[in-house]
mmCIF file of C-alpha atoms in Angstrom:
data_model
loop_
_atom_site.group_PDB
_atom_site.id
_atom_site.type_symbol
_atom_site.label_atom_id
_atom_site.label_comp_id
_atom_site.label_asym_id
_atom_site.label_seq_id
_atom_site.Cartn_x
_atom_site.Cartn_y
_atom_site.Cartn_z
ATOM 1 C CA UNK N 1 21.627 15.704 -0.747
ATOM 2 C CA UNK N 2 22.758 17.899 1.772
ATOM 3 C CA UNK N 3 20.462 15.846 4.660
ATOM 4 C CA UNK N 4 21.859 13.174 3.770
ATOM 5 C CA UNK N 5 25.138 14.125 3.821
ATOM 6 C CA UNK N 6 24.294 15.512 7.096
ATOM 7 C CA UNK N 7 23.318 12.116 8.277
ATOM 8 C CA UNK N 8 26.343 10.307 7.339
ATOM 9 C CA UNK N 9 28.518 12.570 9.014
ATOM 10 C CA UNK N 10 26.389 12.722 12.221
ATOM 11 C CA UNK N 11 24.911 9.414 12.411
ATOM 12 C CA UNK N 12 26.381 6.473 12.732
ATOM 13 C CA UNK N 13 29.688 7.862 10.549
ATOM 14 C CA UNK N 14 30.326 10.183 13.461
ATOM 15 C CA UNK N 15 32.397 7.274 14.627
ATOM 16 C CA UNK N 16 31.430 7.412 18.372
ATOM 17 C CA UNK N 17 31.710 3.850 19.776
ATOM 18 C CA UNK N 18 27.849 3.309 20.315
ATOM 19 C CA UNK N 19 26.420 2.693 23.827
ATOM 20 C CA UNK N 20 24.181 -0.805 24.204
ATOM 21 C CA UNK N 21 20.719 -0.407 24.042
ATOM 22 C CA UNK N 22 20.154 -3.035 26.411
ATOM 23 C CA UNK N 23 16.643 -3.690 28.332
ATOM 24 C CA UNK N 24 15.614 -0.567 26.975
ATOM 25 C CA UNK N 25 12.868 -0.512 24.182
ATOM 26 C CA UNK N 26 12.042 2.072 21.531
ATOM 27 C CA UNK N 27 9.170 4.015 21.620
ATOM 28 C CA UNK N 28 7.376 4.212 18.245
ATOM 29 C CA UNK N 29 6.359 6.549 15.983
ATOM 30 C CA UNK N 30 3.684 6.098 14.334
ATOM 31 C CA UNK N 31 1.996 2.601 13.285
ATOM 32 C CA UNK N 32 5.467 0.586 12.416
ATOM 33 C CA UNK N 33 7.666 3.132 13.666
ATOM 34 C CA UNK N 34 6.827 4.887 10.544
ATOM 35 C CA UNK N 35 5.086 8.076 10.891
ATOM 36 C CA UNK N 36 7.598 10.279 10.224
ATOM 37 C CA UNK N 37 8.808 8.508 6.451
ATOM 38 C CA UNK N 38 5.201 8.375 5.486
ATOM 39 C CA UNK N 39 4.526 12.026 6.526
ATOM 40 C CA UNK N 40 8.065 13.057 4.101
ATOM 41 C CA UNK N 41 6.334 10.513 1.471
ATOM 42 C CA UNK N 42 3.088 12.264 1.403
ATOM 43 C CA UNK N 43 4.357 15.603 2.070
ATOM 44 C CA UNK N 44 6.865 15.824 -1.170
ATOM 45 C CA UNK N 45 4.414 13.591 -3.413
ATOM 46 C CA UNK N 46 1.672 16.824 -3.023
ATOM 47 C CA UNK N 47 2.741 19.667 -5.220
ATOM 48 C CA UNK N 48 0.591 22.118 -2.752
ATOM 49 C CA UNK N 49 1.697 20.502 0.167
ATOM 50 C CA UNK N 50 5.427 20.885 -1.030
ATOM 51 C CA UNK N 51 5.503 24.537 -2.199
ATOM 52 C CA UNK N 52 3.518 25.495 1.515
ATOM 53 C CA UNK N 53 6.796 22.808 3.038
ATOM 54 C CA UNK N 54 9.419 24.823 1.638
ATOM 55 C CA UNK N 55 7.424 28.726 2.008
ATOM 56 C CA UNK N 56 7.622 27.369 6.204
ATOM 57 C CA UNK N 57 11.853 26.233 5.132
ATOM 58 C CA UNK N 58 12.196 29.564 3.849
ATOM 59 C CA UNK N 59 10.335 31.789 6.334
ATOM 60 C CA UNK N 60 11.981 29.807 9.486
ATOM 61 C CA UNK N 61 15.323 30.389 7.218
ATOM 62 C CA UNK N 62 15.156 33.798 6.537
ATOM 63 C CA UNK N 63 18.705 35.270 5.482
ATOM 64 C CA UNK N 64 20.616 32.999 7.996
ATOM 65 C CA UNK N 65 21.356 34.404 11.119
ATOM 66 C CA UNK N 66 21.512 38.322 11.912
ATOM 67 C CA UNK N 67 25.130 38.143 13.869
ATOM 68 C CA UNK N 68 27.016 37.332 10.758
ATOM 69 C CA UNK N 69 29.629 36.578 12.920
ATOM 70 C CA UNK N 70 28.011 34.386 14.601
ATOM 71 C CA UNK N 71 27.000 32.923 10.680
ATOM 72 C CA UNK N 72 30.504 32.128 10.230
ATOM 73 C CA UNK N 73 31.373 30.194 13.180
ATOM 74 C CA UNK N 74 32.733 26.456 11.944
ATOM 75 C CA UNK N 75 30.383 24.286 14.085
ATOM 76 C CA UNK N 76 31.763 21.090 12.855
ATOM 77 C CA UNK N 77 35.055 20.480 11.468
ATOM 78 C CA UNK N 78 32.706 20.643 7.867
ATOM 79 C CA UNK N 79 30.090 23.301 8.266
ATOM 80 C CA UNK N 80 29.284 27.113 9.591
ATOM 81 C CA UNK N 81 26.160 27.810 11.365
ATOM 82 C CA UNK N 82 25.183 29.171 8.277
ATOM 83 C CA UNK N 83 25.806 25.554 6.575
ATOM 84 C CA UNK N 84 23.398 23.824 9.581
ATOM 85 C CA UNK N 85 20.769 26.256 9.407
ATOM 86 C CA UNK N 86 18.831 25.286 6.267
ATOM 87 C CA UNK N 87 18.742 21.606 7.277
ATOM 88 C CA UNK N 88 17.562 23.067 10.650
ATOM 89 C CA UNK N 89 14.982 25.210 8.991
ATOM 90 C CA UNK N 90 13.960 21.951 6.691
ATOM 91 C CA UNK N 91 13.079 20.084 9.652
ATOM 92 C CA UNK N 92 11.526 22.576 11.835
ATOM 93 C CA UNK N 93 9.191 23.702 9.004
ATOM 94 C CA UNK N 94 7.233 20.324 10.026
ATOM 95 C CA UNK N 95 8.577 18.260 12.571
ATOM 96 C CA UNK N 96 11.399 19.619 15.081
ATOM 97 C CA UNK N 97 15.342 19.980 15.056
ATOM 98 C CA UNK N 98 18.190 17.226 16.415
ATOM 99 C CA UNK N 99 21.454 17.993 16.747
ATOM 100 C CA UNK N 100 23.929 16.121 17.661
ATOM 101 C CA UNK N 101 26.722 17.748 20.312
ATOM 102 C CA UNK N 102 30.101 17.237 21.274
ATOM 103 C CA UNK N 103 32.503 18.675 23.892
ATOM 104 C CA UNK N 104 36.192 19.067 24.200
ATOM 105 C CA UNK N 105 37.728 18.626 27.492
ATOM 106 C CA UNK N 106 36.719 21.594 29.012
ATOM 107 C CA UNK N 107 33.256 20.389 29.016
ATOM 108 C CA UNK N 108 33.057 22.854 26.507
ATOM 109 C CA UNK N 109 30.842 22.621 23.408
ATOM 110 C CA UNK N 110 32.980 22.040 20.184
ATOM 111 C CA UNK N 111 31.168 20.618 17.981
ATOM 112 C CA UNK N 112 27.152 20.656 16.589
ATOM 113 C CA UNK N 113 25.429 18.334 13.867
ATOM 114 C CA UNK N 114 21.995 18.686 11.935
ATOM 115 C CA UNK N 115 20.943 14.880 12.653
ATOM 116 C CA UNK N 116 17.852 14.434 10.430
ATOM 117 C CA UNK N 117 14.585 14.211 12.431
ATOM 118 C CA UNK N 118 13.004 11.002 10.588
ATOM 119 C CA UNK N 119 15.942 8.868 11.582
ATOM 120 C CA UNK N 120 15.859 9.602 15.366
ATOM 121 C CA UNK N 121 13.421 7.658 17.752
ATOM 122 C CA UNK N 122 13.240 8.105 21.619
ATOM 123 C CA UNK N 123 14.158 5.467 24.057
ATOM 124 C CA UNK N 124 11.790 4.636 27.247
ATOM 125 C CA UNK N 125 14.749 5.487 29.496
ATOM 126 C CA UNK N 126 15.272 8.643 28.131
ATOM 127 C CA UNK N 127 17.955 7.919 25.844
ATOM 128 C CA UNK N 128 17.900 8.284 21.710
ATOM 129 C CA UNK N 129 18.657 5.813 18.922
ATOM 130 C CA UNK N 130 19.768 7.279 15.885
ATOM 131 C CA UNK N 131 19.529 5.205 12.476
ATOM 132 C CA UNK N 132 19.388 6.397 9.068
ATOM 133 C CA UNK N 133 17.536 3.845 7.636
ATOM 134 C CA UNK N 134 14.956 4.102 10.553
ATOM 135 C CA UNK N 135 11.179 3.448 9.509
ATOM 136 C CA UNK N 136 12.126 1.942 5.790
ATOM 137 C CA UNK N 137 11.771 -0.986 4.194
ATOM 138 C CA UNK N 138 15.807 -1.508 4.702
ATOM 139 C CA UNK N 139 16.128 -1.092 7.727
ATOM 140 C CA UNK N 140 19.396 -1.958 9.332
ATOM 141 C CA UNK N 141 19.787 -2.770 12.974
ATOM 142 C CA UNK N 142 23.745 -3.081 13.064
ATOM 143 C CA UNK N 143 23.400 0.652 12.119
ATOM 144 C CA UNK N 144 21.473 1.280 15.035
ATOM 145 C CA UNK N 145 23.703 4.259 17.464
ATOM 146 C CA UNK N 146 22.276 5.354 20.941
ATOM 147 C CA UNK N 147 23.388 8.161 22.322
ATOM 148 C CA UNK N 148 22.565 10.298 26.219
ATOM 149 C CA UNK N 149 20.101 13.082 25.687
ATOM 150 C CA UNK N 150 21.477 16.945 25.561
ATOM 151 C CA UNK N 151 22.723 17.088 29.103
ATOM 152 C CA UNK N 152 25.557 19.736 29.844
ATOM 153 C CA UNK N 153 25.699 18.306 33.527
ATOM 154 C CA UNK N 154 29.296 17.275 34.292
ATOM 155 C CA UNK N 155 28.735 13.947 34.787
ATOM 156 C CA UNK N 156 27.026 13.492 31.684
ATOM 157 C CA UNK N 157 29.530 15.321 29.446
ATOM 158 C CA UNK N 158 31.997 12.812 31.271
ATOM 159 C CA UNK N 159 30.542 9.908 30.374
ATOM 160 C CA UNK N 160 30.469 11.642 26.706
ATOM 161 C CA UNK N 161 34.486 12.211 26.840
ATOM 162 C CA UNK N 162 34.810 8.485 28.682
ATOM 163 C CA UNK N 163 34.925 6.841 25.031
ATOM 164 C CA UNK N 164 37.273 8.750 23.571
ATOM 165 C CA UNK N 165 39.910 6.461 22.707
ATOM 166 C CA UNK N 166 37.719 3.250 23.107
ATOM 167 C CA UNK N 167 39.032 0.805 20.586
ATOM 168 C CA UNK N 168 40.246 4.439 18.687
ATOM 169 C CA UNK N 169 36.687 5.484 18.532
ATOM 170 C CA UNK N 170 36.215 9.559 18.970
ATOM 171 C CA UNK N 171 33.234 10.864 21.215
ATOM 172 C CA UNK N 172 29.603 10.069 20.277
ATOM 173 C CA UNK N 173 27.990 13.521 21.891
ATOM 174 C CA UNK N 174 24.298 13.795 22.611
ATOM 175 C CA UNK N 175 21.117 14.403 21.135
ATOM 176 C CA UNK N 176 19.571 17.322 21.222
ATOM 177 C CA UNK N 177 15.666 16.551 20.365
ATOM 178 C CA UNK N 178 13.322 19.975 19.796
ATOM 179 C CA UNK N 179 9.338 20.116 19.066
ATOM 180 C CA UNK N 180 5.951 21.424 20.321
ATOM 181 C CA UNK N 181 5.351 19.005 23.028
ATOM 182 C CA UNK N 182 1.354 18.546 23.762
ATOM 183 C CA UNK N 183 -0.806 16.032 25.537
ATOM 184 C CA UNK N 184 -1.823 14.568 22.180
ATOM 185 C CA UNK N 185 1.631 13.841 21.425
ATOM 186 C CA UNK N 186 3.969 14.091 24.357
ATOM 187 C CA UNK N 187 6.905 11.734 22.676
ATOM 188 C CA UNK N 188 7.064 13.033 18.670
ATOM 189 C CA UNK N 189 5.654 15.485 17.121
ATOM 190 C CA UNK N 190 2.975 15.512 14.002
ATOM 191 C CA UNK N 191 2.526 18.567 11.778
ATOM 192 C CA UNK N 192 -1.094 20.076 12.232
ATOM 193 C CA UNK N 193 -1.259 19.328 8.572
ATOM 194 C CA UNK N 194 -1.377 15.996 8.786
ATOM 195 C CA UNK N 195 -4.726 15.945 9.527
ATOM 196 C CA UNK N 196 -5.544 16.472 5.800
ATOM 197 C CA UNK N 197 -3.825 13.459 4.659
ATOM 198 C CA UNK N 198 -6.867 12.405 2.382
ATOM 199 C CA UNK N 199 -6.439 15.863 0.170
ATOM 200 C CA UNK N 200 -2.787 15.923 0.086
ATOM 201 C CA UNK N 201 -2.469 12.355 -1.108
ATOM 202 C CA UNK N 202 -5.016 13.222 -3.467
ATOM 203 C CA UNK N 203 -3.683 16.616 -4.393
ATOM 204 C CA UNK N 204 -0.676 13.958 -5.597
ATOM 205 C CA UNK N 205 -2.740 11.442 -7.836
ATOM 206 C CA UNK N 206 -4.687 14.122 -9.894
ATOM 207 C CA UNK N 207 -1.928 15.293 -12.224
ATOM 208 C CA UNK N 208 -1.064 11.833 -12.505
ATOM 209 C CA UNK N 209 -5.005 11.218 -13.807
ATOM 210 C CA UNK N 210 -4.702 14.279 -15.800
ATOM 211 C CA UNK N 211 -1.437 13.009 -17.410
ATOM 212 C CA UNK N 212 -3.051 9.443 -17.820
ATOM 213 C CA UNK N 213 -5.783 10.922 -19.596
ATOM 214 C CA UNK N 214 -3.617 12.935 -21.864
ATOM 215 C CA UNK N 215 -1.832 10.560 -22.902
ATOM 216 C CA UNK N 216 -4.639 8.142 -23.463
ATOM 217 C CA UNK N 217 -6.370 10.594 -25.543
ATOM 218 C CA UNK N 218 -9.895 9.948 -23.053
ATOM 219 C CA UNK N 219 -12.589 11.806 -24.163
ATOM 220 C CA UNK N 220 -16.060 12.163 -23.165
ATOM 221 C CA UNK N 221 -18.454 9.498 -24.137
ATOM 222 C CA UNK N 222 -20.652 10.038 -27.136
ATOM 223 C CA UNK N 223 -23.111 8.465 -29.416
ATOM 224 C CA UNK N 224 -24.546 9.242 -32.980
ATOM 225 C CA UNK N 225 -27.848 8.634 -34.320
ATOM 226 C CA UNK N 226 -27.986 8.902 -37.952
ATOM 227 C CA UNK N 227 -31.607 8.201 -39.480
ATOM 228 C CA UNK N 228 -32.033 6.435 -42.809
ATOM 229 C CA UNK N 229 -30.705 3.889 -44.971
ATOM 230 C CA UNK N 230 -26.968 4.654 -45.329
ATOM 231 C CA UNK N 231 -25.040 2.437 -48.193
ATOM 232 C CA UNK N 232 -21.927 0.834 -47.125
ATOM 233 C CA UNK N 233 -21.189 -1.368 -50.090
ATOM 234 C CA UNK N 234 -21.036 1.144 -52.890
ATOM 235 C CA UNK N 235 -17.599 2.175 -53.006
ATOM 236 C CA UNK N 236 -16.401 5.826 -54.968
ATOM 237 C CA UNK N 237 -13.006 6.805 -56.624
ATOM 238 C CA UNK N 238 -11.267 6.113 -53.347
ATOM 239 C CA UNK N 239 -12.584 2.982 -51.975
ATOM 240 C CA UNK N 240 -14.401 4.729 -49.677
ATOM 241 C CA UNK N 241 -18.814 4.069 -48.799
ATOM 242 C CA UNK N 242 -21.354 6.891 -47.678
ATOM 243 C CA UNK N 243 -21.024 5.168 -44.299
ATOM 244 C CA UNK N 244 -17.044 5.294 -44.611
ATOM 245 C CA UNK N 245 -17.065 9.001 -44.976
ATOM 246 C CA UNK N 246 -19.456 9.159 -42.001
ATOM 247 C CA UNK N 247 -17.518 6.969 -39.770
ATOM 248 C CA UNK N 248 -13.906 9.265 -40.686
ATOM 249 C CA UNK N 249 -16.098 12.785 -40.235
ATOM 250 C CA UNK N 250 -17.294 11.348 -36.573
ATOM 251 C CA UNK N 251 -14.179 10.364 -35.889
ATOM 252 C CA UNK N 252 -12.367 13.655 -36.777
ATOM 253 C CA UNK N 253 -15.029 15.669 -34.581
ATOM 254 C CA UNK N 254 -13.501 14.025 -31.202
ATOM 255 C CA UNK N 255 -10.553 12.347 -32.212
ATOM 256 C CA UNK N 256 -8.196 13.843 -34.319
ATOM 257 C CA UNK N 257 -6.007 10.918 -34.876
ATOM 258 C CA UNK N 258 -8.314 8.357 -34.990
ATOM 259 C CA UNK N 259 -7.891 6.755 -32.124
ATOM 260 C CA UNK N 260 -11.108 6.306 -30.432
ATOM 261 C CA UNK N 261 -12.818 3.139 -29.702
ATOM 262 C CA UNK N 262 -16.108 2.491 -31.797
ATOM 263 C CA UNK N 263 -18.685 0.202 -31.429
ATOM 264 C CA UNK N 264 -21.912 -0.371 -34.071
ATOM 265 C CA UNK N 265 -25.203 -1.463 -33.803
ATOM 266 C CA UNK N 266 -25.719 -4.449 -35.387
ATOM 267 C CA UNK N 267 -29.107 -4.999 -36.231
ATOM 268 C CA UNK N 268 -30.497 -5.212 -40.053
ATOM 269 C CA UNK N 269 -30.948 -1.675 -41.360
ATOM 270 C CA UNK N 270 -34.261 -2.314 -42.436
ATOM 271 C CA UNK N 271 -35.321 -2.935 -38.796
ATOM 272 C CA UNK N 272 -32.665 -0.152 -37.113
ATOM 273 C CA UNK N 273 -31.029 2.513 -38.952
ATOM 274 C CA UNK N 274 -27.529 2.168 -38.802
ATOM 275 C CA UNK N 275 -25.911 3.628 -35.786
ATOM 276 C CA UNK N 276 -22.271 4.514 -33.928
ATOM 277 C CA UNK N 277 -21.393 4.923 -29.970
ATOM 278 C CA UNK N 278 -17.747 6.107 -29.304
ATOM 279 C CA UNK N 279 -16.571 4.089 -26.196
ATOM 280 C CA UNK N 280 -14.202 5.834 -23.663
ATOM 281 C CA UNK N 281 -11.026 2.713 -23.734
#
C-alpha cells in the first residue's frame, strides 16, 4: 500500500507539467516491455522467492539509517528518510532504485520521492518515462510523464525550475535511476534468480495442486480382486447383500466419506469372479 501511495505521490501525481516525448523511443524492458511486472508476479506467487525477497529487503533496510538525525529529515512534505528507506530496500533487493529529485531556487535538493522501479522506462534520448500503468493490460498512455535524468548541473536544474508556474504546475523534477549495470543488461537489471523462473513457477503451483488434491480427495489408484462366488441378491435384515457389505468395506479403506468413484467387472460370475476397482477422479 505504501508503494502504491508513493507511486501516486511521485508519478504522475507530482503535478509537474510533463515534457513531450517527441521522437524519443522507449527502450523496452523485456518482451512486450513487461519484464519487471512479470518478475514481480512470479516472485510474489512463489512462497520461497517471496521469503527470499523479504529477507533481502530486511537486510538492506536493517534498522534504518544509522544516523538518527538523518533518519528524521523530511525528504518531502509527507515522508521522512526512514519512511522512504523500506520502499527503496524492497526495490533494491531485486531491481534497483528510482527517485524523483526536486530542487529549490538555490539549486539545492529540496524534495525526494520514491518511484516504484517497475513504473520507469528509459528513453533512447537519455530521459525517462514514468507511468504507474506501464507493463499492464490497462496501460494508459495519457498518464505518461517524461522527465530528465538526474543532473545537478545548473543548466539541468534551471530547466526543471523553469517549469514552475507554467499553467499553475509545480516542478516535475528529475529521475535518479540506479542499478548494477552489466554488459548483458546495460539498460535494465535482471535479477540472477530469474534464471530459476521455472522452479519459482513450480514452487507456486505445487501448493495449489496439493490443495486441489485435498479438496477433491484424490487418492492413489487401487484394485481389489475377490475370488469365488459372492451373493449380490439375497438381502439381510438391513437390506444389504454380501456384495454390498464388501463394497462398503472397500470404500471405507480408501475413502471414509465414500466419495470414491468405482467401476465393476460386468462379466458373468461363472466365467469371471466379481471384482471392483477404484479410479481416481
